[in-house]
Amino acid sequence: MKTVLITGCSSGYGLETARHFHAQGWNVIATMRTPQEGILPRSERLCLLPLDVTQPDSIAAAVKAAGPIDVLVNNAGLGLFGAFEATPMATVREIFDTNTFGMMAMAQAVLPQFRARKSGLLINVTSTVTLAPMPLVAAYTASKTAIEGFTESLALELAPFNVGVKLVEPGYGPNTRFTANGAERMQGLIPEAYAPFAQAIFAGLGNMTAVTTAEDVAEAVWRAAKDATGQLHYPAGADAIALSRNT
């Protein structure tokens, strides 16, 4: 029976991925900044742990409490919509702290056990903004694109140790809490000069029929975890799959 540690399980992709792996018979360590009882089933195969991926002490405590794991799913992330011109650099750094440096720090925390064991898999969840440019998400795109390059390079250096590295790239998920979780952070990021352009972009997103669900992402992560081939990129969602075919 294998064990997976998943970051960012309080809602959306992480929560559904935890449910999916548990349903498949795995031991699941579901982490979130503030563990919430009741969002996942009570089970001997499921453990909730507090984890803030921006805090080294929190990472060390969670990894120690988790014990040996077979798969790390780096899912925790922050969203950001807004004109880059109006985005404070403090906000940009906040996005990078979680989306980029948090993922790197988690990888660094578990790789010693993977390397020593000569087995293990790291799955980084990014976004299809890395496949096709999208306006009003420049800082967010930068944070996710950095992880794509990081993952591609890391896969090469870990191959001699039989440690796998993969990317799951979700598309646009309107039913997640991406916007709600970042509402306060996004206040004032659409100045008047950008308003007409932003309204057109938001209208276009509202008219999309091919989108990504949390179930799509959970299934893609599961597929990546089970796939023994050298495939690196796993688009998740109908829109993501369509984009990947055109890149």
CSV table of C-alpha atoms in Angstrom, one decimal:
chain,number,residue,atom,x,y,z
A,1,MET,CA,0.0,0.0,0.0
A,2,LYS,CA,1.6,3.3,-1.1
A,3,THR,CA,1.5,6.7,0.6
A,4,VAL,CA,0.9,10.0,-1.0
A,5,LEU,CA,1.4,13.5,0.6
A,6,ILE,CA,-0.7,16.2,-1.0
A,7,THR,CA,-0.3,19.9,-0.3
A,8,GLY,CA,-3.2,22.4,-0.4
A,9,CYS,CA,-6.0,20.0,0.5
A,10,SER,CA,-8.5,22.5,2.0
A,11,SER,CA,-10.5,22.8,-1.2
A,12,GLY,CA,-10.5,22.4,-5.0
A,13,TYR,CA,-7.9,20.3,-6.7
A,14,GLY,CA,-6.0,19.2,-3.6
A,15,LEU,CA,-9.2,18.1,-1.7
A,16,GLU,CA,-10.5,16.1,-4.7
A,17,THR,CA,-7.1,14.5,-5.3
A,18,ALA,CA,-6.9,13.4,-1.7
A,19,ARG,CA,-10.4,11.9,-2.0
A,20,HIS,CA,-9.4,10.1,-5.2
A,21,PHE,CA,-6.2,8.5,-3.9
A,22,HIS,CA,-8.0,7.4,-0.8
A,23,ALA,CA,-10.8,5.8,-2.9
A,24,GLN,CA,-8.1,3.9,-4.8
A,25,GLY,CA,-6.8,2.4,-1.6
A,26,TRP,CA,-3.7,4.5,-0.9
A,27,ASN,CA,-2.6,6.0,2.4
A,28,VAL,CA,-3.2,9.7,2.1
A,29,ILE,CA,-1.5,12.5,4.0
A,30,ALA,CA,-3.7,15.6,3.3
A,31,THR,CA,-2.0,18.8,4.3
A,32,MET,CA,-3.4,22.4,4.6
A,33,ARG,CA,-2.6,25.5,6.6
A,34,THR,CA,-5.4,24.9,9.0
A,35,PRO,CA,-6.7,21.3,9.1
A,36,GLN,CA,-10.5,21.1,8.8
A,37,GLU,CA,-12.3,18.1,10.3
A,38,GLY,CA,-15.1,16.7,8.2
A,39,ILE,CA,-14.0,17.6,4.7
A,40,LEU,CA,-12.4,14.2,4.2
A,41,PRO,CA,-13.7,10.8,5.4
A,42,ARG,CA,-12.5,9.4,8.7
A,43,SER,CA,-10.1,6.5,7.9
A,44,GLU,CA,-7.0,4.8,9.2
A,45,ARG,CA,-5.6,5.4,5.8
A,46,LEU,CA,-6.1,9.2,5.9
A,47,CYS,CA,-4.1,11.7,8.0
A,48,LEU,CA,-4.6,15.5,8.2
A,49,LEU,CA,-1.5,17.6,8.9
A,50,PRO,CA,-1.0,21.3,9.2
A,51,LEU,CA,1.4,22.7,6.6
A,52,ASP,CA,2.3,26.1,5.4
A,53,VAL,CA,4.7,25.7,2.5
A,54,THR,CA,6.1,29.2,3.0
A,55,GLN,CA,7.4,28.3,6.5
A,56,PRO,CA,10.5,26.0,6.8
A,57,ASP,CA,9.6,24.9,10.3
A,58,SER,CA,6.1,23.9,9.2
A,59,ILE,CA,7.6,21.9,6.3
A,60,ALA,CA,10.1,20.1,8.5
A,61,ALA,CA,7.4,19.2,11.0
A,62,ALA,CA,4.9,17.9,8.4
A,63,VAL,CA,7.5,15.8,6.6
A,64,LYS,CA,8.7,14.4,9.9
A,65,ALA,CA,5.1,13.6,11.0
A,66,ALA,CA,4.3,12.0,7.6
A,67,GLY,CA,7.2,9.5,7.7
A,68,PRO,CA,8.1,7.6,4.5
A,69,ILE,CA,6.1,8.6,1.5
A,70,ASP,CA,6.0,7.3,-2.1
A,71,VAL,CA,4.6,10.3,-3.9
A,72,LEU,CA,4.6,14.1,-3.2
A,73,VAL,CA,1.9,16.1,-4.9
A,74,ASN,CA,2.8,19.8,-4.8
A,75,ASN,CA,-0.6,21.3,-5.3
A,76,ALA,CA,-0.7,24.3,-2.9
A,77,GLY,CA,-0.9,27.5,-4.7
A,78,LEU,CA,-2.3,31.1,-4.8
A,79,GLY,CA,-4.2,32.7,-7.7
A,80,LEU,CA,-3.9,36.3,-8.9
A,81,PHE,CA,-5.8,38.3,-11.5
A,82,GLY,CA,-4.9,41.9,-12.2
A,83,ALA,CA,-2.9,44.3,-14.3
A,84,PHE,CA,0.7,43.9,-13.5
A,85,GLU,CA,1.2,47.6,-13.5
A,86,ALA,CA,-1.0,47.9,-10.5
A,87,THR,CA,0.3,44.8,-8.7
A,88,PRO,CA,2.5,45.6,-5.6
A,89,MET,CA,5.8,43.8,-5.7
A,90,ALA,CA,4.9,42.5,-2.2
A,91,THR,CA,2.0,40.7,-3.7
A,92,VAL,CA,4.2,39.3,-6.5
A,93,ARG,CA,6.6,38.0,-3.8
A,94,GLU,CA,3.7,36.5,-1.9
A,95,ILE,CA,2.6,34.6,-5.1
A,96,PHE,CA,6.1,33.3,-5.7
A,97,ASP,CA,6.6,32.3,-2.0
A,98,THR,CA,3.8,29.8,-2.3
A,99,ASN,CA,3.6,28.8,-6.0
A,100,THR,CA,7.3,28.7,-6.7
A,101,PHE,CA,9.5,28.7,-3.6
A,102,GLY,CA,7.0,26.7,-1.6
A,103,MET,CA,7.0,23.9,-4.2
A,104,MET,CA,10.8,23.9,-4.3
A,105,ALA,CA,11.1,23.8,-0.6
A,106,MET,CA,8.7,20.8,-0.4
A,107,ALA,CA,10.7,19.0,-3.0
A,108,GLN,CA,13.9,19.6,-1.2
A,109,ALA,CA,12.4,18.3,2.0
A,110,VAL,CA,11.4,14.9,0.6
A,111,LEU,CA,14.1,14.3,-2.0
A,112,PRO,CA,16.6,12.9,0.5
A,113,GLN,CA,14.3,10.0,1.3
A,114,PHE,CA,13.5,9.4,-2.3
A,115,ARG,CA,17.2,9.4,-3.4
A,116,ALA,CA,18.3,7.1,-0.5
A,117,ARG,CA,15.5,4.7,-1.3
A,118,LYS,CA,16.1,5.0,-5.1
A,119,SER,CA,12.3,5.3,-5.6
A,120,GLY,CA,9.7,8.0,-5.3
A,121,LEU,CA,7.7,10.5,-7.4
A,122,LEU,CA,7.3,14.2,-7.3
A,123,ILE,CA,4.2,15.7,-9.0
A,124,ASN,CA,4.1,19.4,-9.4
A,125,VAL,CA,0.7,21.0,-10.3
A,126,THR,CA,1.1,24.1,-12.5
A,127,SER,CA,-1.3,25.6,-15.0
A,128,THR,CA,-2.1,25.8,-18.7
A,129,VAL,CA,-1.1,29.5,-18.5
A,130,THR,CA,2.4,28.0,-19.1
A,131,LEU,CA,1.1,26.6,-22.4
A,132,ALA,CA,-0.7,29.6,-23.8
A,133,PRO,CA,-0.2,33.2,-22.7
A,134,MET,CA,-3.2,34.9,-21.0
A,135,PRO,CA,-3.5,38.6,-20.0
A,136,LEU,CA,-4.0,39.9,-16.5
A,137,VAL,CA,-2.2,36.9,-14.9
A,138,ALA,CA,1.5,37.9,-15.6
A,139,ALA,CA,2.8,37.4,-12.1
A,140,TYR,CA,0.9,34.2,-11.6
A,141,THR,CA,2.1,32.9,-15.0
A,142,ALA,CA,5.7,33.7,-14.1
A,143,SER,CA,5.4,31.8,-10.8
A,144,LYS,CA,4.0,28.7,-12.6
A,145,THR,CA,6.4,28.9,-15.6
A,146,ALA,CA,9.3,28.9,-13.2
A,147,ILE,CA,8.1,25.6,-11.8
A,148,GLU,CA,7.8,24.1,-15.3
A,149,GLY,CA,11.5,24.9,-16.0
A,150,PHE,CA,12.5,23.7,-12.5
A,151,THR,CA,10.6,20.4,-12.9
A,152,GLU,CA,12.0,19.7,-16.4
A,153,SER,CA,15.6,20.2,-15.2
A,154,LEU,CA,15.0,18.3,-11.9
A,155,ALA,CA,13.7,15.3,-13.8
A,156,LEU,CA,17.1,15.0,-15.5
A,157,GLU,CA,19.2,15.2,-12.4
A,158,LEU,CA,17.0,12.7,-10.4
A,159,ALA,CA,16.7,10.1,-13.2
A,160,PRO,CA,20.0,8.4,-12.1
A,161,PHE,CA,18.4,7.8,-8.7
A,162,ASN,CA,15.2,6.3,-10.1
A,163,VAL,CA,13.2,9.2,-8.8
A,164,GLY,CA,10.4,10.4,-11.1
A,165,VAL,CA,9.3,14.0,-11.6
A,166,LYS,CA,6.0,15.0,-13.4
A,167,LEU,CA,3.9,18.0,-14.2
A,168,VAL,CA,0.1,18.2,-14.1
A,169,GLU,CA,-1.2,21.3,-16.0
A,170,PRO,CA,-4.9,22.2,-15.1
A,171,GLY,CA,-6.9,24.4,-17.4
A,172,TYR,CA,-9.4,27.1,-16.4
A,173,GLY,CA,-11.4,25.9,-13.4
A,174,PRO,CA,-14.3,28.3,-12.7
A,175,ASN,CA,-15.8,26.1,-10.0
A,176,THR,CA,-12.7,26.2,-7.8
A,177,ARG,CA,-12.0,28.8,-5.1
A,178,PHE,CA,-9.2,30.3,-7.2
A,179,THR,CA,-10.8,33.8,-7.3
A,180,ALA,CA,-12.6,33.7,-3.9
A,181,ASN,CA,-9.4,32.7,-2.1
A,182,GLY,CA,-7.5,35.6,-3.6
A,183,ALA,CA,-10.3,38.3,-3.5
A,184,GLU,CA,-8.6,40.4,-0.9
A,185,ARG,CA,-5.2,40.1,-2.5
A,186,MET,CA,-6.7,41.3,-5.9
A,187,GLN,CA,-8.4,44.4,-4.6
A,188,GLY,CA,-7.6,47.4,-6.7
A,189,LEU,CA,-5.6,45.4,-9.3
A,190,ILE,CA,-7.8,46.5,-12.2
A,191,PRO,CA,-7.3,50.3,-12.6
A,192,GLU,CA,-9.8,52.3,-14.5
A,193,ALA,CA,-7.6,52.4,-17.6
A,194,TYR,CA,-7.7,48.6,-17.8
A,195,ALA,CA,-11.4,48.1,-16.9
A,196,PRO,CA,-12.8,47.8,-20.5
A,197,PHE,CA,-10.1,45.3,-21.4
A,198,ALA,CA,-10.5,43.3,-18.2
A,199,GLN,CA,-14.3,43.2,-18.7
A,200,ALA,CA,-13.8,41.7,-22.2
A,201,ILE,CA,-11.4,39.1,-20.8
A,202,PHE,CA,-13.8,38.1,-18.0
A,203,ALA,CA,-16.7,37.9,-20.4
A,204,GLY,CA,-14.7,35.5,-22.6
A,205,LEU,CA,-13.9,33.3,-19.6
A,206,GLY,CA,-17.6,33.2,-18.7
A,207,ASN,CA,-18.5,32.0,-22.1
A,208,MET,CA,-16.0,29.1,-22.1
A,209,THR,CA,-17.7,25.7,-22.5
A,210,ALA,CA,-14.6,23.5,-22.2
A,211,VAL,CA,-13.2,24.0,-18.7
A,212,THR,CA,-11.4,22.0,-16.0
A,213,THR,CA,-13.0,20.4,-12.9
A,214,ALA,CA,-11.4,19.3,-9.7
A,215,GLU,CA,-12.2,15.7,-10.8
A,216,ASP,CA,-10.2,16.2,-14.0
A,217,VAL,CA,-7.2,17.3,-12.0
A,218,ALA,CA,-7.5,14.5,-9.5
A,219,GLU,CA,-7.6,12.0,-12.4
A,220,ALA,CA,-4.6,13.5,-14.1
A,221,VAL,CA,-2.6,13.4,-10.9
A,222,TRP,CA,-3.6,9.8,-10.4
A,223,ARG,CA,-2.7,9.0,-14.0
A,224,ALA,CA,0.7,10.6,-13.5
A,225,ALA,CA,1.3,8.7,-10.3
A,226,LYS,CA,0.6,5.3,-12.0
A,227,ASP,CA,2.3,6.0,-15.3
A,228,ALA,CA,5.7,4.3,-15.4
A,229,THR,CA,6.6,5.8,-18.8
A,230,GLY,CA,8.9,8.9,-19.2
A,231,GLN,CA,5.9,11.2,-19.9
A,232,LEU,CA,6.5,14.5,-18.1
A,233,HIS,CA,3.4,16.7,-19.0
A,234,TYR,CA,-0.1,15.8,-18.1
A,235,PRO,CA,-2.8,18.3,-19.1
A,236,ALA,CA,-5.9,18.2,-16.9
A,237,GLY,CA,-9.3,19.2,-18.2
A,238,ALA,CA,-10.9,19.5,-21.7
A,239,ASP,CA,-9.5,22.9,-22.3
A,240,ALA,CA,-6.0,21.9,-21.1
A,241,ILE,CA,-6.0,18.9,-23.4
A,242,ALA,CA,-7.0,21.0,-26.4
A,243,LEU,CA,-4.3,23.6,-25.6
A,244,SER,CA,-1.6,20.9,-25.2
A,245,ARG,CA,-2.4,19.6,-28.7
A,246,ASN,CA,-1.7,23.0,-30.2
A,247,THR,CA,1.7,23.6,-28.5
